[in-house]
Structures are given as C-alpha cells and as structure tokens.
Coordinates of C-alpha atoms in Angstrom, one line a residue:
Chain A
M1 CA -92.8 -23.7 78.7
T2 CA -91.9 -25.7 76.7
S3 CA -89.8 -28.8 76.7
D4 CA -87.2 -27.7 74.0
P5 CA -85.0 -25.3 75.7
A6 CA -84.0 -24.1 73.5
M7 CA -87.4 -22.7 72.1
D8 CA -88.0 -21.6 75.1
L9 CA -84.4 -19.4 75.6
L10 CA -86.1 -18.6 71.8
M11 CA -89.4 -17.6 73.1
W12 CA -87.4 -15.3 76.1
A13 CA -85.2 -13.5 73.8
R14 CA -88.0 -12.8 71.3
G15 CA -90.2 -11.3 74.2
P16 CA -89.1 -10.5 77.9
G17 CA -85.3 -10.3 76.2
F18 CA -86.6 -8.4 73.8
Q19 CA -88.3 -5.6 75.9
I20 CA -85.6 -5.3 78.6
A21 CA -82.8 -4.4 75.4
T22 CA -85.4 -1.9 74.3
V23 CA -86.2 -0.4 77.7
V24 CA -82.2 -0.4 78.5
L25 CA -81.5 0.8 75.0
L26 CA -83.9 3.3 74.8
F27 CA -83.3 4.7 78.3
G28 CA -79.6 4.6 78.2
I29 CA -79.4 6.9 74.9
V30 CA -81.8 9.5 75.7
L31 CA -80.2 9.2 79.1
R32 CA -76.5 9.9 77.4
I33 CA -78.1 13.2 75.0
V34 CA -80.2 14.4 77.9
E35 CA -76.4 14.2 80.3
I36 CA -74.4 15.7 76.6
L37 CA -76.6 18.4 76.1
A38 CA -77.2 20.0 79.5
L39 CA -73.8 20.5 80.0
G40 CA -73.9 23.9 78.1
R41 CA -71.4 25.4 77.1
A42 CA -70.1 28.6 79.1
R43 CA -71.1 31.3 76.8
D44 CA -68.4 33.6 74.3
L45 CA -68.4 36.7 73.9
A46 CA -66.3 36.9 70.3
P47 CA -68.0 37.6 67.4
P48 CA -68.4 34.2 65.4
K49 CA -65.7 34.9 63.0
A50 CA -68.2 32.7 60.4
S51 CA -71.2 31.0 59.9
P52 CA -71.1 28.4 62.9
A53 CA -74.3 26.4 62.4
Q54 CA -73.1 25.5 58.9
S55 CA -69.7 25.3 59.4
G56 CA -71.3 22.7 61.9
L57 CA -74.1 20.7 59.2
R58 CA -70.9 20.5 57.1
T59 CA -68.7 18.6 59.2
V60 CA -71.2 16.3 60.5
F61 CA -70.9 14.5 56.6
S62 CA -67.5 16.3 55.7
R63 CA -66.4 13.5 58.3
F64 CA -67.9 10.7 57.1
L65 CA -64.7 10.8 54.3
P66 CA -61.1 10.1 56.1
R67 CA -58.6 12.9 56.2
H68 CA -56.5 13.8 54.4
G69 CA -53.5 10.8 54.1
M70 CA -54.9 9.7 56.9
A71 CA -55.9 6.1 55.6
M72 CA -52.4 5.6 53.6
R73 CA -51.4 5.6 56.3
S74 CA -53.9 3.6 58.6
P75 CA -55.1 1.1 55.7
V76 CA -56.2 -1.6 57.3
I77 CA -58.0 0.8 60.2
H78 CA -59.6 2.7 57.2
I79 CA -60.6 0.7 54.9
G80 CA -61.7 -2.3 57.7
G81 CA -63.6 0.2 59.7
Y82 CA -65.4 1.6 55.9
L83 CA -65.9 -2.2 55.1
F84 CA -67.1 -3.1 58.7
H85 CA -69.8 -0.1 58.7
A86 CA -71.4 -0.3 55.2
G87 CA -71.4 -4.0 56.3
F88 CA -73.8 -3.6 59.5
F89 CA -75.8 -1.3 57.8
I90 CA -76.4 -3.7 54.7
V91 CA -76.9 -6.8 56.8
L92 CA -78.7 -5.1 59.1
L93 CA -81.4 -3.0 57.2
F94 CA -81.7 -5.3 53.9
F95 CA -82.2 -9.0 55.3
G96 CA -85.8 -10.7 54.9
P97 CA -86.0 -11.7 58.7
H98 CA -84.7 -8.3 59.8
I99 CA -86.6 -6.6 57.2
Q100 CA -89.9 -8.4 58.7
L101 CA -88.7 -6.9 62.4
F102 CA -88.8 -3.1 61.0
E103 CA -92.2 -3.9 59.6
E104 CA -93.7 -5.0 62.5
G105 CA -91.8 -2.7 64.6
F106 CA -92.4 0.5 62.2
G107 CA -95.0 -0.5 60.2
I108 CA -93.0 -0.3 57.1
G109 CA -91.0 -2.3 54.8
W110 CA -88.9 -1.9 51.9
P111 CA -87.4 -4.4 49.0
G112 CA -84.4 -6.6 50.4
L113 CA -81.6 -7.6 48.7
P114 CA -80.9 -11.7 47.7
S115 CA -79.8 -13.9 50.5
P116 CA -76.6 -14.9 48.9
L117 CA -75.1 -11.6 49.1
I118 CA -76.4 -11.4 52.5
E119 CA -74.4 -14.0 53.7
A120 CA -71.1 -12.6 51.4
V121 CA -71.8 -9.2 53.4
T122 CA -71.8 -11.1 56.4
V123 CA -68.1 -12.7 55.9
I124 CA -66.8 -9.2 54.2
S125 CA -67.6 -7.9 57.8
M126 CA -66.4 -10.0 59.9
V127 CA -63.6 -10.6 58.2
A128 CA -63.1 -6.7 58.4
L129 CA -63.4 -7.2 61.9
V130 CA -60.9 -9.7 62.7
A131 CA -58.4 -7.1 60.5
V132 CA -59.2 -4.3 62.3
L133 CA -58.6 -6.1 65.9
I134 CA -55.6 -7.9 64.0
A135 CA -54.0 -4.1 63.8
R136 CA -55.5 -2.9 66.8
V137 CA -53.7 -5.4 68.3
R138 CA -50.2 -5.4 66.4
D139 CA -49.6 -2.4 66.3
P140 CA -47.8 -1.1 69.6
V141 CA -49.5 2.3 69.9
R142 CA -52.8 1.3 69.4
K143 CA -52.2 -1.8 72.0
L144 CA -51.1 0.6 74.7
L145 CA -54.1 2.8 74.3
S146 CA -56.8 -0.2 74.3
T147 CA -58.6 -0.6 77.0
F148 CA -61.3 -3.8 78.5
E149 CA -63.5 -2.0 77.2
D150 CA -62.5 -2.0 73.2
Y151 CA -61.8 -5.2 73.1
A152 CA -65.6 -6.2 75.3
V153 CA -67.1 -3.5 72.3
W154 CA -65.4 -5.5 69.6
V155 CA -66.6 -8.6 70.7
V156 CA -70.0 -7.8 71.7
T157 CA -70.1 -6.1 68.0
F158 CA -68.4 -9.2 66.4
L159 CA -71.3 -11.6 67.9
P160 CA -74.3 -11.5 66.0
F161 CA -72.7 -11.1 63.3
L162 CA -71.2 -15.2 64.0
T163 CA -74.5 -16.4 65.6
G164 CA -76.4 -15.3 62.6
F165 CA -74.1 -16.6 59.9
M166 CA -74.1 -19.6 61.8
A167 CA -78.3 -19.8 62.2
V168 CA -78.9 -19.5 58.3
N169 CA -76.0 -22.1 57.6
K170 CA -76.8 -24.5 60.3
L171 CA -73.4 -24.4 61.6
G172 CA -72.5 -25.3 65.7
L173 CA -75.7 -26.1 67.6
P174 CA -79.3 -26.7 66.3
Y175 CA -81.0 -24.1 64.6
T176 CA -83.2 -22.8 67.6
W177 CA -79.9 -22.6 69.0
M178 CA -78.3 -20.6 66.8
M179 CA -81.7 -18.3 66.3
A180 CA -81.9 -17.9 70.4
L181 CA -77.7 -16.7 70.4
H182 CA -78.4 -14.3 68.1
V183 CA -81.3 -12.5 68.6
L184 CA -79.6 -12.4 72.6
S185 CA -76.0 -11.6 70.9
V186 CA -78.1 -8.9 69.8
E187 CA -79.8 -8.0 72.8
L188 CA -76.5 -7.7 74.5
L189 CA -75.6 -5.4 71.8
M190 CA -78.7 -3.6 72.3
V191 CA -77.7 -3.2 76.2
V192 CA -74.5 -2.0 76.2
L193 CA -74.2 0.5 73.5
P194 CA -75.5 3.3 75.8
F195 CA -73.5 3.2 78.4
T196 CA -69.7 2.1 75.7
K197 CA -68.2 3.6 73.6
L198 CA -70.8 2.2 71.4
T199 CA -73.1 5.4 71.8
H200 CA -71.1 6.9 69.7
A201 CA -73.8 5.2 66.8
V202 CA -75.9 8.2 68.2
T203 CA -73.3 10.4 69.3
F204 CA -71.7 11.2 66.4
L205 CA -73.6 13.6 64.9
F206 CA -72.9 16.0 68.1
A207 CA -69.3 15.7 68.5
R208 CA -69.3 16.3 64.5
Y209 CA -71.0 19.2 64.9
Y210 CA -70.1 20.7 67.6
N211 CA -66.2 20.8 66.3
G212 CA -67.3 22.0 63.0
W213 CA -69.2 24.8 65.1
V214 CA -66.0 25.9 67.1
N215 CA -64.2 25.6 64.4
G216 CA -66.6 27.4 62.6
R217 CA -67.1 30.3 64.9
K218 CA -62.8 30.6 64.7
G219 CA -63.2 30.9 61.3
A220 CA -61.3 27.7 60.2
A221 CA -62.6 25.8 57.5
T222 CA -62.8 22.3 58.8
Chain B
M1 CA -74.9 -48.2 61.4
S2 CA -75.8 -51.7 62.6
H3 CA -76.7 -54.2 59.7
G4 CA -78.7 -56.6 61.8
R5 CA -82.0 -56.8 61.8
A6 CA -83.2 -56.3 65.2
G7 CA -86.6 -58.0 66.1
A8 CA -86.6 -59.1 62.9
P9 CA -86.9 -63.3 63.4
E10 CA -88.9 -65.7 65.4
L11 CA -91.8 -64.1 65.9
K12 CA -94.9 -65.1 66.9
D13 CA -98.1 -63.6 65.7
S14 CA -101.2 -62.9 68.4
L15 CA -102.6 -66.0 67.7
G16 CA -99.2 -68.0 68.2
A17 CA -98.2 -69.0 64.7
T18 CA -95.0 -68.3 63.3
P19 CA -95.8 -65.5 60.8
D20 CA -94.6 -65.5 56.8
A21 CA -91.8 -63.8 55.5
L22 CA -92.5 -60.0 54.1
A23 CA -92.0 -61.1 50.0
D24 CA -94.8 -63.8 50.3
V25 CA -97.2 -61.4 52.5
L26 CA -96.7 -58.9 49.8
R27 CA -96.7 -61.8 46.9
R28 CA -99.8 -63.1 48.4
R29 CA -101.6 -59.4 48.3
G30 CA -100.7 -58.4 44.3
V31 CA -97.9 -56.3 44.9
S32 CA -95.4 -57.2 42.0
R33 CA -91.6 -57.6 42.8
R34 CA -90.6 -54.6 40.4
A35 CA -93.4 -52.2 42.9
F36 CA -91.8 -53.7 45.7
L37 CA -88.0 -53.1 44.4
N38 CA -89.6 -49.5 43.2
Y39 CA -90.4 -49.0 46.9
C40 CA -86.9 -50.1 48.3
S41 CA -85.4 -48.2 46.1
L42 CA -87.9 -45.0 46.9
L43 CA -86.8 -45.6 50.5
G44 CA -83.1 -45.8 49.7
A45 CA -83.2 -42.5 48.1
L46 CA -85.2 -41.0 50.5
M47 CA -83.2 -42.5 53.6
A48 CA -79.9 -41.6 51.7
L49 CA -78.9 -45.0 51.8
P50 CA -75.9 -45.4 48.9
P51 CA -77.2 -47.3 45.8
A52 CA -75.5 -50.7 47.1
L53 CA -77.0 -50.9 49.8
V54 CA -81.3 -50.9 48.3
P55 CA -80.4 -54.8 47.1
R56 CA -79.1 -55.4 50.6
L57 CA -82.5 -53.4 52.1
A58 CA -84.5 -55.9 50.0
H59 CA -83.0 -58.5 50.8
A60 CA -83.6 -57.9 54.3
L61 CA -87.0 -56.7 54.0
E62 CA -87.9 -59.9 52.0
G63 CA -86.7 -62.1 54.4
A64 CA -88.2 -60.3 57.1
R65 CA -90.7 -62.3 59.4
R66 CA -94.1 -60.3 60.0
P67 CA -93.0 -58.0 63.0
S68 CA -95.5 -58.0 66.2
V69 CA -95.7 -54.6 66.5
I70 CA -98.4 -53.3 69.3
W71 CA -99.9 -49.3 68.8
L72 CA -100.7 -47.7 71.8
S73 CA -102.7 -45.0 71.5
F74 CA -102.3 -42.2 74.9
Q75 CA -104.1 -38.3 74.3
E76 CA -104.1 -37.9 70.4
C77 CA -106.6 -37.2 67.7
T78 CA -106.0 -40.9 65.5
G79 CA -104.9 -38.5 63.3
C80 CA -101.3 -40.0 63.0
T81 CA -103.4 -42.8 62.6
E82 CA -105.3 -41.7 60.0
S83 CA -101.8 -40.7 58.0
L84 CA -101.1 -43.9 58.0
T85 CA -103.6 -46.3 57.4
R86 CA -105.6 -43.0 54.4
S87 CA -102.8 -42.3 52.9
H88 CA -103.1 -43.9 49.6
A89 CA -104.5 -47.4 50.1
P90 CA -103.6 -49.5 47.8
S91 CA -99.6 -48.7 47.9
V92 CA -96.6 -50.4 48.9
E93 CA -95.8 -48.4 52.1
D94 CA -99.7 -49.3 53.4
L95 CA -99.0 -52.9 52.4
I96 CA -96.2 -53.1 54.4
F97 CA -97.8 -51.5 57.1
Q98 CA -100.9 -53.9 56.8
S99 CA -97.6 -57.4 56.5
I100 CA -97.0 -56.1 60.5
S101 CA -98.5 -58.7 63.0
L102 CA -100.5 -55.7 64.2
D103 CA -101.4 -57.1 67.5
Y104 CA -103.1 -54.4 69.5
H105 CA -104.5 -51.4 67.9
H106 CA -107.6 -50.3 69.9
T107 CA -108.9 -47.8 66.8
L108 CA -107.9 -50.8 63.9
Q109 CA -109.2 -54.2 66.5
A110 CA -112.0 -55.5 66.2
A111 CA -111.5 -57.3 69.9
S112 CA -112.4 -55.2 72.4
G113 CA -112.6 -55.6 76.8
A114 CA -110.3 -58.3 78.2
A115 CA -110.2 -60.0 74.5
A116 CA -108.2 -56.9 73.3
E117 CA -106.5 -56.5 76.5
A118 CA -105.6 -60.4 76.0
A119 CA -104.2 -59.9 72.5
R120 CA -101.7 -57.5 73.9
E121 CA -100.4 -59.5 76.6
H122 CA -100.2 -62.3 74.6
A123 CA -97.8 -60.8 72.2
M124 CA -95.7 -59.2 74.6
K125 CA -95.1 -63.2 76.0
E126 CA -94.9 -64.9 72.9
N127 CA -92.5 -62.1 71.3
A128 CA -90.5 -61.1 73.6
G129 CA -87.9 -58.8 73.9
K130 CA -88.6 -58.6 70.0
Y131 CA -91.9 -56.7 69.5
L132 CA -91.9 -52.7 68.6
V133 CA -94.6 -50.5 70.3
V134 CA -95.7 -47.8 68.8
V135 CA -96.6 -45.4 70.4
D136 CA -99.0 -42.2 69.4
G137 CA -99.9 -39.3 71.8
S138 CA -99.1 -38.4 74.9
I139 CA -99.1 -39.7 78.1
P140 CA -100.8 -37.6 81.8
L141 CA -99.0 -37.1 84.0
A142 CA -101.2 -34.9 86.9
N143 CA -103.7 -37.5 87.2
P144 CA -103.4 -41.5 86.2
G145 CA -107.4 -40.7 85.8
Y146 CA -107.0 -38.6 82.4
S147 CA -106.6 -41.0 80.0
T148 CA -106.7 -44.9 81.0
I149 CA -108.1 -48.0 78.3
A150 CA -109.1 -51.0 79.9
G151 CA -108.4 -49.0 83.7
I152 CA -105.1 -49.3 83.4
S153 CA -103.5 -45.8 83.5
N154 CA -101.2 -44.8 80.0
K155 CA -98.1 -44.5 82.2
D156 CA -98.6 -47.9 84.0
M157 CA -100.0 -49.2 79.7
L158 CA -96.5 -47.6 78.9
L159 CA -94.1 -48.5 81.4
D160 CA -95.6 -52.4 81.3
T161 CA -95.1 -52.6 77.6
A162 CA -92.1 -50.8 77.0
R163 CA -90.1 -53.5 79.5
G164 CA -90.0 -56.0 77.1
A165 CA -90.1 -54.6 74.3
A166 CA -87.2 -54.2 71.5
A167 CA -87.9 -50.5 70.8
I168 CA -90.4 -47.8 70.8
L169 CA -91.0 -46.0 68.1
A170 CA -92.6 -42.3 69.2
V171 CA -95.4 -41.3 66.0
G172 CA -97.0 -38.0 66.5
T173 CA -95.6 -35.4 67.4
C174 CA -97.9 -35.4 70.9
A175 CA -95.9 -39.2 71.7
S176 CA -92.7 -37.5 70.4
Y177 CA -92.5 -34.1 72.4
G178 CA -96.3 -33.5 74.0
G179 CA -97.9 -32.0 71.6
L180 CA -101.0 -30.2 71.5
P181 CA -102.1 -32.3 74.6
K182 CA -98.9 -30.3 76.4
A183 CA -99.5 -27.4 74.9
D184 CA -99.0 -24.4 77.5
P185 CA -100.9 -24.7 80.3
N186 CA -100.8 -28.2 80.2
P187 CA -103.4 -29.1 81.9
T188 CA -103.1 -32.8 82.0
G189 CA -98.6 -32.5 82.9
A190 CA -98.8 -34.4 79.5
V191 CA -95.5 -36.0 79.0
A192 CA -93.6 -37.7 75.7
V193 CA -92.4 -41.3 75.7
A194 CA -88.6 -40.4 75.4
D195 CA -89.5 -38.8 79.5
L196 CA -90.6 -41.9 80.3
I197 CA -89.0 -44.6 79.1
T198 CA -84.8 -45.3 80.3
G199 CA -82.7 -48.1 78.3
K200 CA -84.9 -48.2 75.5
P201 CA -84.4 -47.4 72.1
V202 CA -86.9 -44.3 71.8
I203 CA -87.3 -43.3 67.7
N204 CA -89.3 -40.1 67.5
I205 CA -91.0 -39.4 64.5
P206 CA -93.0 -36.0 64.6
G207 CA -95.4 -34.7 62.7
C208 CA -99.3 -33.6 63.4
P209 CA -99.4 -35.8 60.8
P210 CA -96.2 -37.7 60.4
I211 CA -95.1 -38.6 56.3
P212 CA -97.1 -41.9 56.6
V213 CA -93.9 -43.1 54.3
V214 CA -91.8 -41.7 57.4
I215 CA -93.5 -44.0 59.9
T216 CA -92.5 -47.2 57.0
G217 CA -89.4 -46.1 56.4
V218 CA -88.2 -46.2 60.1
V219 CA -89.7 -49.7 60.2
A220 CA -88.3 -50.8 57.2
H221 CA -84.9 -49.5 57.8
F222 CA -85.4 -51.1 61.5
L223 CA -86.4 -54.3 59.8
A224 CA -83.0 -54.7 57.6
F225 CA -80.3 -52.3 59.7
G226 CA -81.7 -52.3 62.9
L227 CA -81.9 -48.4 64.6
P228 CA -81.6 -45.6 62.3
G229 CA -79.1 -42.8 63.3
L230 CA -81.0 -40.4 65.0
D231 CA -80.5 -36.6 65.6
D232 CA -80.2 -34.3 68.8
L233 CA -83.7 -34.5 69.3
G234 CA -84.4 -38.0 68.5
R235 CA -85.7 -38.1 65.2
P236 CA -83.9 -40.8 62.2
L237 CA -81.5 -37.9 60.3
A238 CA -82.5 -39.6 56.7
F239 CA -86.1 -37.9 57.3
F240 CA -85.0 -35.2 59.3
G241 CA -82.0 -34.4 58.6
E242 CA -83.4 -31.2 56.7
R243 CA -85.3 -28.1 56.8
I244 CA -88.1 -27.6 54.8
H245 CA -86.7 -24.5 53.9
D246 CA -83.8 -25.8 52.7
R247 CA -85.3 -28.1 50.2
C248 CA -88.4 -25.8 49.6
Y249 CA -89.0 -25.1 45.8
R250 CA -89.8 -21.5 47.4
R251 CA -86.4 -21.1 48.3
P252 CA -85.4 -18.9 45.1
F253 CA -88.3 -16.3 46.2
Y254 CA -86.3 -16.1 49.7
D255 CA -83.1 -16.1 48.2
R256 CA -84.6 -13.0 46.0
G257 CA -86.3 -11.1 48.3
L258 CA -89.6 -11.6 47.6
F259 CA -92.5 -12.6 49.8
A260 CA -96.1 -12.8 50.1
H261 CA -97.4 -10.3 52.5
G262 CA -100.4 -11.7 52.8
F263 CA -102.6 -14.7 51.3
D264 CA -104.2 -13.1 48.6
D265 CA -101.7 -10.5 47.5
D266 CA -99.9 -10.2 44.2
G267 CA -96.2 -12.2 45.8
A268 CA -99.1 -14.9 46.9
R269 CA -100.8 -15.1 43.7
K270 CA -97.3 -15.5 42.3
G271 CA -96.7 -18.4 44.6
W272 CA -93.0 -15.9 45.9
C273 CA -92.0 -17.3 49.6
L274 CA -94.3 -17.1 52.5
Y275 CA -92.0 -16.6 55.4
K276 CA -93.7 -12.8 55.8
V277 CA -96.9 -14.4 56.7
G278 CA -95.4 -17.3 59.5
C279 CA -93.5 -19.7 57.7
K280 CA -91.7 -21.9 60.0
G281 CA -89.6 -23.7 56.9
P282 CA -86.9 -22.0 58.3
V283 CA -86.8 -24.0 61.7
A284 CA -89.2 -27.5 60.8
F285 CA -86.7 -30.2 60.9
N286 CA -89.0 -32.8 58.3
A287 CA -89.6 -34.4 54.9
C288 CA -92.4 -33.0 53.6
A289 CA -90.5 -30.9 50.9
T290 CA -88.9 -33.9 49.2
V291 CA -91.2 -36.8 49.7
K292 CA -94.5 -34.8 50.2
W293 CA -98.5 -35.8 50.8
N294 CA -101.1 -37.3 49.2
A295 CA -99.2 -39.4 47.2
G296 CA -96.5 -37.0 46.1
V297 CA -99.1 -34.2 45.0
S298 CA -98.4 -31.1 47.5
F299 CA -97.1 -30.1 50.8
P300 CA -99.2 -27.4 52.5
I301 CA -96.4 -24.9 51.3
E302 CA -97.5 -26.4 48.4
A303 CA -101.1 -25.2 48.5
G304 CA -100.1 -21.9 50.0
H305 CA -99.4 -21.9 53.5
P306 CA -97.0 -21.2 55.4
C307 CA -95.3 -24.2 57.0
L308 CA -96.5 -24.5 60.7
G309 CA -93.2 -26.6 61.8
C310 CA -95.2 -29.3 62.9
S311 CA -92.5 -31.7 63.6
Q312 CA -90.6 -29.3 66.7
P313 CA -90.8 -29.9 69.9
D314 CA -93.2 -27.2 71.1
F315 CA -94.9 -26.1 67.9
W316 CA -98.1 -24.9 69.2
D317 CA -96.4 -22.6 72.1
G318 CA -93.9 -21.0 69.2
G319 CA -96.1 -17.8 69.2
D320 CA -99.0 -16.9 66.1
F321 CA -98.7 -19.1 63.5
Y322 CA -98.7 -16.0 60.7
Q323 CA -95.4 -14.6 62.4
T324 CA -92.4 -15.7 62.1
L325 CA -89.8 -16.1 64.5
A326 CA -87.7 -13.1 63.8
I327 CA -89.7 -10.5 65.4
P328 CA -90.5 -10.2 69.0
T329 CA -93.8 -11.8 70.4
E330 CA -94.5 -8.5 72.6
N331 CA -95.2 -5.7 72.0
V332 CA -93.1 -2.8 73.1
A333 CA -94.1 0.5 72.0
G334 CA -95.7 1.4 75.1
L335 CA -92.4 0.7 76.9
A336 CA -90.6 2.1 74.4
M337 CA -91.8 5.4 75.3
G338 CA -91.7 4.4 78.9
A339 CA -88.6 4.2 78.5
M340 CA -87.5 7.3 77.0
A341 CA -89.3 9.7 79.3
V342 CA -88.0 7.6 82.2
G343 CA -84.3 7.8 80.6
A344 CA -84.4 11.8 79.6
G345 CA -86.0 12.4 83.4
A346 CA -82.9 11.4 84.9
G347 CA -80.9 13.0 82.2
A348 CA -82.7 15.9 83.7
A349 CA -81.8 15.2 87.2
V350 CA -78.4 14.5 87.1
S351 CA -78.0 17.4 85.3
A352 CA -79.4 19.3 87.8
L353 CA -77.3 17.7 90.4
N354 CA -74.3 17.9 87.7
T355 CA -75.4 22.0 88.2
A356 CA -75.5 22.5 91.2
K357 CA -72.2 20.9 92.1
R358 CA -70.7 22.9 89.5
K359 CA -72.1 26.4 91.3
T360 CA -71.7 25.7 94.8
A361 CA -68.1 24.9 93.3
K362 CA -68.3 28.5 92.0
K363 CA -69.5 29.6 95.2
A364 CA -66.3 27.8 97.2
H365 CA -63.5 29.4 94.3
E366 CA -61.7 31.7 96.0
T367 CA -59.8 34.0 94.2
V368 CA -56.0 33.3 93.5
T369 CA -53.6 36.2 94.2
I370 CA -50.3 36.9 93.8
E371 CA -49.9 37.0 97.8
N372 CA -51.0 33.2 97.8
L373 CA -48.3 32.5 95.1
E374 CA -45.3 33.2 97.6
K375 CA -44.2 30.9 99.9
P376 CA -45.0 31.9 103.8
K377 CA -41.5 33.1 104.8
E378 CA -41.6 31.2 108.7
K379 CA -42.3 28.1 106.3
A380 CA -39.1 28.9 104.0
E381 CA -37.1 29.4 106.6
T382 CA -37.4 25.8 108.5

C-alpha cells in the first residue's frame, strides 16, 4: 500500500487485476470453444457436392469483404465498422507501450508507429464507434433488435480508447489515475469478452468456416 | 495569486536583531544587481510568470527582510540539504539560501544540544506567526523513539514548531509523501508532513533530492507573492505542472517509436528514448528536463539513465525501476496455462452434461403416429 490511491489502483490493475482478467479471458475463451465444438453435428450421409473444407477456408477470408451491395445500403455501419476494427488493431499492436506489454508477455517485439499517428487513429476509431452507435439508435429496425448487451459491449469497447487517449493527453484526472483507469477498462473488456457478443473476436473463424463448409457440401458458392 | 508579502516584514533573527533586506545582503556578498535581476528573470521564466511581473518579483525580493527559517530534519538522508548547499556554489540561489536567517538546522548550525534547541525556541518566539518551517524527512508514528532530536520525538517537534509558522515547506519526497522510510513494509510507520499538519499551508517540494532552484524559487515566490498555486499533490504548479516526458529532449524518439532496449545497444548509443528500459518520465511531474542539474549541465535522461519518477509519491514501491508502468507486475504465464486447462476441463464437463441430456431426451422421445394427431372422439363430443 502506498499513500497515493491512484498508484495503489494502478499497482492493483497491473498486478492482481491483470492476473484475474487474463485468467477469466483465457478460461472463458477455451470454455466457449470446447462447448461449441463439442456440440457436434449429426452425420450428413449425402455425398458432398464440392469440397467443403476448401469452401470453408475460402469463406473465412472472403467474408472480410462486405457482401455485394450491402456497403451501399448501410454505409455508416460498414465504413464505421471497418475503421473501428482496423483502428483497434493498429492501436493495440503498434503503440509503443502496448508493444512493450507484448514483448514482456511473449518475448517478441516489433517496431511501433509514431505516437501522433496512433493518436489520430484513436480519434478516428472513437468517432467511428460513435457513428455506428448513432446509426444503431436512429434505425428503427436496429434499435428494436438491440438489447442491453449490445449497448454494454459498446461502452466496454469504447472505454479503453477514451481512457487511453485521456491518459496520454493529460485530460481529466491526473495521469496516474487515468493510467489506472485505462488498464482497468482493458481488463473489463478482457473479462466480459468470452461471455458476450464480443466472443466474435474468436468465434468468427469457426462461424465462417462452418458456413462455408455447409455451403460447400451443398455445392453453393459463398 | 496573492501579491502580499507574507512572512516578510519585521522579522528578527536568532539574536533578536532586525535583519537586513535581502538586497543589502546580496550586495555585501558581491552579487551585482545585474546578476540578481538575471536570477529574477530566470525564476520568472521557470514559474511562467508574465514578463510584467518580473520587476515586481525583483522589487519584492530586494525589499524582503531575511525570513527566519527553522529547518527540521527527521527520517532523511541529508541529501536534500546537500542538494541545496552543494548545488553549484557560489551562485545566486546559494546566496539566497544563505541570506535567509537559518535559525535552526542541525546539520549546518554550529550550536549543539541545549543551545541549538534554545535557538529554535527563540526564533519561534521572536517571529511567531511569521517564520517558515522547512522539513526534510518523514515522521515515524509507529514508535516515537525511532527518531528523536534532543529527546523530542519528530512528531512532537513538528507539531510544536509548526504551530506558529507562516507556512511549512516539505522539502524532498520523504517530507512530501513519506519517501524511502515509508517504502513497503514501512517499518517505522512513516508519514508525510501533510499527514500531520492541519490548518497551515504545506507546500510539497518533492524529489530525491529536489532541484535546488526549485527550493529557492518556492521561497522567492513565497516572499514576493505569497503561497504559490499547488497541484492535487500539494506541489507548486510552476515547477511541477508538466511531466518530464512532456519536455524531454528525447521525446521525438518516443513519438517516432525509436527506443533503446538496453543500456549498451545501438538505440542507447544513438540516444533514443529510454521508455522501454523503464523511464518514468510519462508519470513524473518535475522540472528536471527544463531546469536540469549541476548548473544546467544535464539531467538523468540526458546522462542515459531512465527517470525513476522520484518526485512522485511512493516511487520506491511503483514496481521495477527498469520496467515501464505499462507492463504487469506479476508473471501470468503459469496462471494463463492453468486457466486454459481449467477452461478446457470445464468445457468438456459441460459438453458431457449436454450429451447426457441429449441422450435422455432421445430416449424419452416417442414416435408420433397419425393416430396421436387425431382428436380423441369422446373429447371431441364434450
């Protein structure tokens, strides 16, 4: 314990907090994957019309692109979605302090991007997240389909960007507080990831492969 | 900002004589008016005063009577005193320091024992309500016997001396935040000055040690304009308003992602950013990167060593000096493997339950025939 509650919180976030978050994240992801895979599927005795595995693999990659015509029908969701996802990985993987974290954890590092660029990407990602949220709320169909969980995961995804940006730019609370809140917000994201729609970070691979596989068996192109 | 001259007028030194104005003392010591004004400009620039206030600072300082200062040293290493007295004498800062009426300082004063304590009591009586108390070192609360001066516990001496003070300057990280004596597990129950003082202004001037010109700068500000503006940790904003990282000459390397990964690699030789060898510049608020040390020669980062963040509370307990604040303090590899194994186990158990449930359901399943779907005749009649 120190006399500075901000430092105490930061030290907790870097120590026990990070341990808890890592354990929950990995436990949850493995649990979900095993559960999903062990569900199994009834044997399909019909002979496949095309190579299902090939179709499955192709679909994993082909669905990185929007379906024909969809991008024009809902441009905000598509452009915002791409910007956010690209921004998320750029900021996560190419900010100096983040690389330091990976280097410490996995023993490998890589060159980072200039911090002004990282900050610009952060702002673009936040704007994209706000845009997709507005698009969600303003569209009656999407609004009807949205549940509490959808808004909750939006907040949990947005917070690491916001707190990180504020910490780096000395906004709001003193730096040590912001840094602690930033680490905690990421830990919150790690904890909820396996048990919400955010699981798609892992399950998208299985879902896409399975879709492609089924369609491949039927001889349908995807 | 108050422009009064708190603590300045009608002071008496330990011999009871009305002290000379600061300007007279400096002149007698051979400090030219030009050098004095230079110092005022430097201070003005450091404290980000508007240029128009610099003549006012000079005027106020010139006319200031030598303030009576009682310097209390508790659980400390004397590094703060060394920082000030051995800074780069003879300098104007040094002379300003010598020009205060230092009525009690157990490292520097000639008197000892009862005579020394008498000097302190005399100064307190003569300048009641006007003297400055400077404290270096933390105060042990676990046992008063851990640190005593003339048989008086640190806590008693601080509370007694602070009672009649105009303000208290906590010099160094120990006095400001407890510092090294308070490091985990804090065997002496050390606390900071501000933890014990209520109802008096306490100015924290942290650092291990603090920069000499910051100490004299705060004294000068206090004489000229009164209390300086403080941040949330009680530090004068003029000197502790920005992070080392904000003013570091190696910042462009950080921004470009160019880092030293060790103390003898290519990056270190090229003078790249020391973030990855644990630099705490991004969390440390201090003036090292602008004021520098040893008469402006350099500061730790310039000498190739990462900032330890010594002006931050509990810097000693902030994890490894040579690791950044961005990385976890605990190794999670073992836990991670364990978590995945338990996750797989739990997944298998849930799946087994699901399979069993499916089998039971399959067993309980009855084939539906066309007869089942027909309405029973007796029921249809009723």
